[in-house]
Amino acid sequence: MHRTVVRLFVLAAVAEAFSWLALLVGMAVKYGPPGNEIGVQIFGPVHGGLFVAYVGLVLLLARLGRWRWLTVVVALVCAVPPFATLGFERWARRRGLLTVAPAGPAAGVPAAASDRTLEGSARS
């Protein structure tokens, strides 16, 4: 799996969670005593963009990591409740779903070099 995609996914999961919080605060201000809509006007589109980015990265990681359908559904459902993306990211990391594959022959490393690396790690 590509390291950049995993990093973007983690960033999107964290940013989506905190944008949800900001949107909830904006909604409380809008419907509360101040009655000011500025928080919703700012954080609504920000959260929407981060939500779309999170969903896109879930689908990309699911394809690259060959996730099971149930895992994909859980990841997508976690985009709805506040802060659930953080929990899913931690769960996926513990399960090895966000592990970056080591470089090998497909990544441009000669086969002989990758064989030596594997032999060296087996001796340790």
PDB file of C-alpha atoms in Angstrom, residues 53-104:
ATOM      1  CA  ALA A  53     -12.147  13.223   0.972  1.00  0.00           C
ATOM      2  CA  TYR A  54     -12.502  10.637   3.763  1.00  0.00           C
ATOM      3  CA  VAL A  55     -15.008   8.582   1.744  1.00  0.00           C
ATOM      4  CA  GLY A  56     -12.772   8.711  -1.338  1.00  0.00           C
ATOM      5  CA  LEU A  57      -9.713   7.648   0.643  1.00  0.00           C
ATOM      6  CA  VAL A  58     -11.640   4.797   2.294  1.00  0.00           C
ATOM      7  CA  LEU A  59     -12.591   3.502  -1.147  1.00  0.00           C
ATOM      8  CA  LEU A  60      -9.028   3.895  -2.439  1.00  0.00           C
ATOM      9  CA  LEU A  61      -7.506   2.144   0.584  1.00  0.00           C
ATOM     10  CA  ALA A  62     -10.128  -0.592   0.359  1.00  0.00           C
ATOM     11  CA  ARG A  63      -9.092  -1.265  -3.210  1.00  0.00           C
ATOM     12  CA  LEU A  64      -5.348  -1.072  -2.574  1.00  0.00           C
ATOM     13  CA  GLY A  65      -5.523  -3.103   0.636  1.00  0.00           C
ATOM     14  CA  ARG A  66      -8.186  -5.524  -0.620  1.00  0.00           C
ATOM     15  CA  TRP A  67     -10.400  -4.872   2.383  1.00  0.00           C
ATOM     16  CA  ARG A  68     -13.470  -7.034   2.959  1.00  0.00           C
ATOM     17  CA  TRP A  69     -16.820  -5.426   2.161  1.00  0.00           C
ATOM     18  CA  LEU A  70     -17.846  -5.399   5.804  1.00  0.00           C
ATOM     19  CA  THR A  71     -14.722  -3.396   6.680  1.00  0.00           C
ATOM     20  CA  VAL A  72     -15.509  -0.885   3.944  1.00  0.00           C
ATOM     21  CA  VAL A  73     -19.095  -0.506   5.166  1.00  0.00           C
ATOM     22  CA  VAL A  74     -17.916   0.015   8.762  1.00  0.00           C
ATOM     23  CA  ALA A  75     -15.370   2.616   7.616  1.00  0.00           C
ATOM     24  CA  LEU A  76     -18.044   4.494   5.675  1.00  0.00           C
ATOM     25  CA  VAL A  77     -20.588   4.330   8.514  1.00  0.00           C
ATOM     26  CA  CYS A  78     -17.927   5.708  10.869  1.00  0.00           C
ATOM     27  CA  ALA A  79     -17.956   8.928   8.846  1.00  0.00           C
ATOM     28  CA  VAL A  80     -21.406   9.769  10.226  1.00  0.00           C
ATOM     29  CA  PRO A  81     -21.117   9.915  14.051  1.00  0.00           C
ATOM     30  CA  PRO A  82     -18.726  12.530  15.441  1.00  0.00           C
ATOM     31  CA  PHE A  83     -15.205  11.220  16.157  1.00  0.00           C
ATOM     32  CA  ALA A  84     -15.960   7.693  14.913  1.00  0.00           C
ATOM     33  CA  THR A  85     -13.384   8.115  12.140  1.00  0.00           C
ATOM     34  CA  LEU A  86     -10.707   8.347  14.837  1.00  0.00           C
ATOM     35  CA  GLY A  87     -11.855   5.064  16.336  1.00  0.00           C
ATOM     36  CA  PHE A  88     -11.917   3.368  12.954  1.00  0.00           C
ATOM     37  CA  GLU A  89      -8.441   4.628  12.099  1.00  0.00           C
ATOM     38  CA  ARG A  90      -7.037   3.210  15.353  1.00  0.00           C
ATOM     39  CA  TRP A  91      -8.880  -0.091  14.848  1.00  0.00           C
ATOM     40  CA  ALA A  92      -7.665  -0.386  11.240  1.00  0.00           C
ATOM     41  CA  ARG A  93      -4.076   0.345  12.283  1.00  0.00           C
ATOM     42  CA  ARG A  94      -4.173  -2.342  15.019  1.00  0.00           C
ATOM     43  CA  ARG A  95      -5.602  -4.854  12.542  1.00  0.00           C
ATOM     44  CA  GLY A  96      -2.838  -4.103  10.020  1.00  0.00           C
ATOM     45  CA  LEU A  97      -5.172  -2.590   7.440  1.00  0.00           C
ATOM     46  CA  LEU A  98      -3.027   0.531   7.176  1.00  0.00           C
ATOM     47  CA  THR A  99       0.308  -1.255   6.913  1.00  0.00           C
ATOM     48  CA  VAL A 100       2.568  -0.056   4.138  1.00  0.00           C
ATOM     49  CA  ALA A 101       4.035  -2.969   2.190  1.00  0.00           C
ATOM     50  CA  PRO A 102       7.844  -3.078   2.094  1.00  0.00           C
ATOM     51  CA  ALA A 103       9.527  -2.245  -1.180  1.00  0.00           C
ATOM     52  CA  GLY A 104      10.054  -5.254  -3.379  1.00  0.00           C
TER      53      GLY A 104
END
